[in-house]
Coordinates of N, CA, C and O in Angstrom, one line a residue:
V199 N 69.7 -7.0 -15.5 CA 69.8 -8.4 -16.4 C 71.0 -8.3 -17.2 O 71.7 -9.5 -17.8
P200 N 71.7 -7.3 -18.0 CA 72.7 -7.7 -18.8 C 73.9 -8.0 -17.8 O 74.6 -8.6 -18.7
V201 N 74.2 -7.4 -16.4 CA 75.7 -7.6 -16.1 C 75.1 -9.4 -15.3 O 75.6 -10.4 -14.9
A202 N 74.1 -9.8 -15.0 CA 73.8 -11.0 -14.7 C 73.7 -11.8 -15.6 O 74.7 -12.8 -15.3
A203 N 73.6 -12.0 -17.2 CA 73.9 -12.4 -17.8 C 75.0 -12.5 -18.1 O 76.0 -13.9 -18.7
A204 N 76.0 -11.7 -18.2 CA 77.7 -12.0 -18.1 C 78.0 -12.5 -17.4 O 79.0 -13.5 -17.3
L205 N 77.4 -12.4 -15.6 CA 78.3 -13.7 -14.7 C 77.5 -14.8 -14.7 O 78.6 -15.7 -14.7
D206 N 76.5 -14.9 -15.3 CA 76.3 -16.6 -15.5 C 77.2 -17.0 -16.7 O 77.4 -18.1 -16.1
W207 N 77.6 -16.3 -18.0 CA 78.5 -17.0 -18.6 C 80.0 -17.3 -18.3 O 80.8 -18.0 -18.5
L208 N 80.4 -16.2 -17.3 CA 81.4 -16.0 -16.8 C 81.4 -17.1 -15.7 O 83.0 -18.2 -15.4
L209 N 80.3 -17.5 -14.8 CA 80.8 -17.9 -13.7 C 80.3 -19.5 -13.4 O 80.8 -20.4 -12.6
L210 N 79.2 -19.6 -14.7 CA 78.3 -20.8 -14.5 C 78.3 -22.1 -15.7 O 77.4 -22.1 -15.5
T211 N 79.1 -21.3 -16.5 CA 79.2 -21.2 -17.9 C 80.0 -22.3 -18.4 O 81.1 -21.8 -18.7
P212 N 80.0 -24.1 -18.4 CA 81.5 -24.3 -19.3 C 81.5 -23.2 -20.6 O 81.3 -22.9 -20.9
A213 N 83.3 -23.6 -20.2 CA 84.2 -22.8 -21.2 C 84.4 -23.5 -22.7 O 84.0 -24.9 -22.6
G214 N 84.0 -22.6 -23.6 CA 84.3 -23.2 -24.9 C 83.1 -23.7 -25.4 O 82.9 -24.5 -26.5
R215 N 81.6 -23.4 -25.0 CA 80.4 -24.0 -25.4 C 80.2 -23.1 -27.1 O 78.9 -23.2 -27.5
L216 N 80.8 -21.2 -27.0 CA 80.3 -20.6 -28.3 C 81.1 -21.2 -29.2 O 82.4 -21.5 -29.3
H217 N 80.7 -21.0 -30.9 CA 81.4 -21.9 -31.7 C 80.8 -20.6 -33.3 O 80.1 -20.1 -32.9
L218 N 82.1 -20.3 -34.1 CA 81.9 -19.9 -35.3 C 81.0 -20.5 -36.1 O 80.3 -19.5 -37.1
A219 N 80.2 -21.5 -36.1 CA 79.8 -22.0 -36.8 C 77.9 -21.3 -36.7 O 77.5 -22.0 -37.9
R220 N 78.0 -21.1 -36.2 CA 76.6 -20.2 -35.8 C 76.9 -18.8 -36.1 O 75.7 -18.5 -35.7
R221 N 77.8 -17.9 -37.2 CA 78.1 -16.7 -37.0 C 76.8 -16.2 -38.2 O 76.7 -15.0 -38.1
A222 N 76.4 -17.0 -39.1 CA 75.5 -16.5 -39.8 C 74.1 -16.0 -38.7 O 73.6 -14.7 -39.3
A223 N 73.5 -16.9 -37.8 CA 72.2 -16.3 -37.2 C 72.7 -15.6 -36.2 O 71.6 -14.9 -36.1
W224 N 74.2 -15.1 -35.9 CA 74.0 -13.9 -34.7 C 73.2 -12.2 -36.2 O 73.4 -11.5 -35.3
I225 N 73.5 -12.3 -37.1 CA 73.4 -11.5 -37.8 C 71.6 -11.0 -38.1 O 71.2 -10.7 -38.8
L226 N 71.1 -12.5 -37.6 CA 69.6 -12.4 -38.5 C 68.4 -11.3 -37.8 O 67.2 -10.6 -38.5
Y227 N 68.5 -10.9 -36.4 CA 67.9 -10.7 -35.8 C 68.4 -9.1 -36.0 O 67.1 -8.2 -36.7
P228 N 69.8 -8.3 -36.0 CA 69.7 -7.1 -36.9 C 69.0 -6.8 -37.8 O 68.3 -6.0 -38.1
L229 N 69.3 -7.6 -39.1 CA 68.7 -7.4 -40.3 C 67.5 -8.2 -40.3 O 66.6 -6.3 -41.4
A230 N 66.8 -8.5 -39.5 CA 65.1 -8.3 -39.3 C 65.1 -7.2 -38.1 O 63.8 -6.9 -38.8
Y231 N 65.2 -7.1 -37.9 CA 65.5 -5.4 -37.2 C 65.0 -4.3 -38.0 O 64.3 -3.0 -38.4
L232 N 66.1 -4.2 -39.4 CA 66.3 -3.6 -40.1 C 65.2 -3.6 -41.3 O 64.8 -2.2 -41.2
A233 N 65.0 -4.7 -41.4 CA 64.1 -4.4 -42.1 C 61.9 -4.0 -41.7 O 61.7 -3.2 -42.2
F234 N 62.3 -4.1 -40.7 CA 60.8 -4.2 -39.7 C 61.4 -2.6 -39.7 O 59.7 -2.1 -40.1
T235 N 62.1 -1.9 -39.3 CA 62.1 -0.7 -38.9 C 62.0 0.1 -40.1 O 61.0 1.5 -41.2
L236 N 62.9 -0.4 -41.7 CA 62.5 0.4 -43.1 C 60.7 0.3 -42.8 O 60.4 1.5 -43.9
A237 N 60.5 -0.7 -42.9 CA 59.3 -1.0 -43.3 C 58.1 0.4 -43.3 O 57.1 0.5 -43.2
R238 N 58.2 -0.2 -41.3 CA 57.7 0.5 -40.5 C 57.9 2.3 -40.7 O 56.4 2.5 -40.8
G239 N 58.6 2.8 -41.1 CA 58.9 4.8 -42.0 C 58.1 4.5 -43.0 O 57.7 5.3 -43.2
E240 N 58.2 3.6 -43.4 CA 57.4 3.7 -45.1 C 56.3 3.8 -45.0 O 55.3 4.6 -46.0
L241 N 55.5 3.0 -43.9 CA 53.9 2.7 -43.5 C 53.4 4.3 -42.9 O 52.5 4.0 -43.2
L242 N 54.3 4.6 -42.5 CA 54.0 6.3 -41.1 C 54.0 7.4 -42.7 O 54.9 7.2 -42.9
L243 N 53.4 8.8 -42.4 CA 53.4 9.2 -43.6 C 54.8 10.4 -42.4 O 55.2 10.3 -41.6
P244 N 54.7 11.1 -43.7 CA 55.9 11.8 -43.5 C 56.1 13.1 -42.7 O 54.9 13.5 -42.6
G245 N 57.0 13.1 -41.7 CA 56.3 13.9 -40.6 C 56.5 13.8 -39.4 O 56.3 14.4 -38.1
T246 N 56.1 12.6 -39.5 CA 55.2 11.4 -38.2 C 56.9 11.9 -37.4 O 57.5 10.8 -37.5
E247 N 56.2 12.2 -36.1 CA 57.1 12.0 -34.4 C 58.0 10.0 -34.8 O 56.8 9.5 -33.8
G248 N 59.1 10.2 -34.9 CA 59.8 8.5 -34.3 C 59.1 7.3 -35.3 O 59.5 6.6 -35.2
R249 N 59.4 8.4 -36.4 CA 59.0 7.4 -37.9 C 59.8 7.1 -38.0 O 59.7 5.5 -38.1
Y250 N 61.5 6.9 -37.6 CA 62.1 6.1 -37.9 C 63.0 6.0 -36.0 O 63.3 7.4 -35.6
L251 N 63.1 5.4 -35.3 CA 63.4 4.8 -34.9 C 64.7 5.6 -34.0 O 65.0 5.4 -32.7
Y252 N 65.5 5.2 -34.6 CA 67.2 5.6 -34.3 C 67.6 6.9 -35.6 O 67.0 6.4 -36.6
P253 N 68.7 7.8 -35.2 CA 68.5 8.7 -36.1 C 69.4 8.3 -36.7 O 69.6 9.1 -38.3
F254 N 70.4 7.3 -37.5 CA 70.6 6.7 -37.8 C 70.4 6.0 -39.1 O 70.6 5.6 -40.0
L255 N 69.1 5.6 -39.4 CA 68.5 4.6 -39.8 C 67.1 5.2 -40.6 O 66.5 5.0 -41.0
D256 N 67.1 6.8 -40.2 CA 66.5 7.2 -40.4 C 66.5 8.2 -42.3 O 67.8 8.6 -42.4
V257 N 65.8 7.4 -43.0 CA 65.9 7.7 -44.9 C 65.5 8.8 -45.1 O 66.3 9.5 -46.0
D258 N 64.6 9.5 -44.5 CA 64.6 11.1 -45.4 C 65.7 11.7 -45.1 O 66.1 12.7 -45.2
Q259 N 66.6 11.5 -43.7 CA 67.7 12.7 -43.2 C 68.5 11.7 -44.6 O 70.0 12.4 -44.7
H260 N 69.1 10.6 -44.2 CA 70.1 10.1 -44.5 C 70.2 9.2 -45.9 O 71.1 9.0 -47.0
G261 N 69.1 9.6 -46.7 CA 68.9 8.3 -47.9 C 68.7 6.8 -47.5 O 70.0 6.6 -46.7
Y262 N 68.3 6.2 -48.4 CA 68.5 4.7 -48.7 C 70.5 4.0 -48.5 O 70.7 3.4 -48.0
K263 N 70.7 4.7 -49.5 CA 72.7 4.4 -49.6 C 73.0 5.2 -47.6 O 74.0 3.9 -47.9
G264 N 72.3 6.0 -47.3 CA 73.6 6.0 -46.1 C 72.4 5.3 -45.0 O 73.7 5.4 -44.1
V265 N 71.7 4.4 -45.1 CA 71.0 3.9 -44.2 C 72.0 2.6 -44.2 O 72.4 2.1 -42.7
L266 N 71.6 2.2 -45.5 CA 72.7 0.9 -45.4 C 74.0 0.7 -44.9 O 74.0 -0.6 -45.0
G267 N 74.7 2.0 -44.9 CA 75.6 2.1 -45.3 C 76.0 1.9 -43.6 O 77.1 1.4 -43.0
N268 N 75.1 2.8 -43.1 CA 74.8 3.2 -41.3 C 74.7 1.5 -40.6 O 75.4 0.9 -39.6
A269 N 73.4 0.6 -41.4 CA 73.4 -0.6 -40.5 C 74.6 -1.7 -41.1 O 74.7 -2.5 -40.4
L270 N 75.2 -1.6 -42.0 CA 76.8 -2.0 -42.4 C 77.2 -2.2 -41.6 O 78.0 -3.2 -41.2
L271 N 78.3 -0.3 -41.4 CA 79.0 -0.3 -40.4 C 78.9 -1.3 -38.6 O 79.3 -1.9 -38.2
L272 N 77.4 -0.7 -38.9 CA 77.0 -1.1 -36.9 C 76.9 -2.8 -37.0 O 77.6 -3.1 -35.9
G273 N 76.5 -3.7 -38.0 CA 76.4 -4.9 -38.1 C 78.1 -5.8 -38.4 O 78.1 -6.4 -37.7
L274 N 79.0 -5.2 -39.0 CA 80.3 -5.2 -39.1 C 80.7 -5.8 -37.6 O 81.3 -5.5 -37.0
A275 N 80.4 -3.8 -37.1 CA 80.4 -4.0 -34.8 C 79.9 -5.3 -34.5 O 80.8 -5.5 -33.9
L276 N 79.0 -5.5 -34.6 CA 78.2 -6.9 -34.1 C 78.6 -8.0 -34.2 O 79.1 -8.9 -33.3
Y277 N 79.4 -7.9 -35.2 CA 79.9 -9.3 -35.7 C 81.2 -9.7 -35.2 O 81.9 -10.3 -34.6
A278 N 82.0 -8.5 -35.1 CA 83.5 -8.4 -34.8 C 83.1 -8.7 -33.1 O 84.1 -8.9 -32.3
L279 N 81.9 -8.2 -32.6 CA 82.2 -8.5 -31.1 C 81.5 -9.9 -30.7 O 82.0 -10.1 -29.6
G280 N 81.0 -10.2 -31.7 CA 80.8 -11.5 -31.7 C 82.0 -12.2 -31.4 O 82.2 -14.0 -31.2
L281 N 82.8 -12.3 -32.8 CA 83.8 -13.1 -32.4 C 84.9 -12.7 -31.4 O 85.9 -14.2 -31.1
L282 N 85.0 -11.8 -30.9 CA 85.2 -12.0 -29.7 C 85.2 -12.3 -28.8 O 85.9 -13.2 -28.0
L283 N 83.9 -12.5 -28.2 CA 83.1 -13.3 -27.4 C 83.2 -14.8 -28.0 O 83.8 -15.5 -26.9
V284 N 83.5 -14.9 -28.8 CA 83.7 -16.6 -29.2 C 85.4 -17.4 -28.7 O 85.5 -17.9 -28.0
A285 N 86.4 -15.4 -29.0 CA 87.9 -16.0 -28.6 C 87.9 -16.1 -27.1 O 88.4 -16.8 -26.3
L286 N 86.7 -15.0 -26.9 CA 86.9 -15.0 -25.0 C 86.5 -16.5 -24.5 O 87.3 -17.0 -23.5
D287 N 85.7 -16.9 -24.9 CA 85.2 -17.9 -24.5 C 85.8 -19.3 -24.7 O 85.4 -19.9 -23.8
H288 N 86.8 -19.1 -25.7 CA 87.6 -20.3 -25.5 C 88.7 -20.3 -25.2 O 89.2 -21.3 -24.3
I289 N 89.4 -19.0 -24.5 CA 90.7 -18.9 -23.6 C 90.4 -18.8 -22.0 O 91.1 -19.1 -21.0
R290 N 89.0 -18.3 -22.2 CA 88.8 -18.4 -20.3 C 89.0 -19.9 -19.3 O 88.3 -20.8 -19.9
P291 N 88.8 -19.5 -18.3 CA 88.8 -20.9 -17.4 C 87.8 -21.3 -17.1 O 86.3 -20.8 -16.9
N292 N 87.7 -22.8 -17.4 CA 86.0 -23.3 -17.1 C 85.6 -23.2 -15.7 O 86.5 -24.1 -14.9
P293 N 84.7 -22.5 -14.9 CA 84.6 -22.6 -13.7 C 83.3 -23.7 -12.9 O 83.9 -23.7 -11.9
L294 N 82.5 -24.4 -13.8 CA 82.3 -25.5 -13.4 C 83.7 -26.9 -13.2 O 83.2 -27.9 -12.9
R295 N 84.6 -26.8 -14.0 CA 85.8 -28.0 -13.8 C 86.0 -28.2 -12.2 O 87.1 -27.1 -11.8
R296 N 86.2 -29.4 -12.0 CA 86.6 -29.2 -10.8 C 88.6 -29.4 -10.3 O 88.9 -30.2 -11.7
R297 N 89.0 -28.5 -9.7 CA 90.4 -28.5 -9.8 C 90.6 -29.8 -8.9 O 90.0 -30.2 -7.5
R298 N 91.7 -30.2 -9.2 CA 92.0 -31.8 -8.2 C 93.4 -31.0 -7.5 O 94.1 -30.5 -7.6

């Protein structure tokens, strides 16, 4: 599916449709997932296998300061990837424009 999505974007979608104005929305899903994961970890008993879904989100191992630092780094990386995709979207040729 990821390969099909990339090919759809490259070959079938008009260029220049991604915009920086939507950049705040890019981070909403990761923030909601972080909140869900931390709440889930608090609700499960300590020592439960799979209490935290990813090792870098394990509050028992890293503490809240470490987990929030990890989440910030990952969030910044995702944001940078979003900026790169917008830049690529604006410089790539339009596959749907007919050549004369």
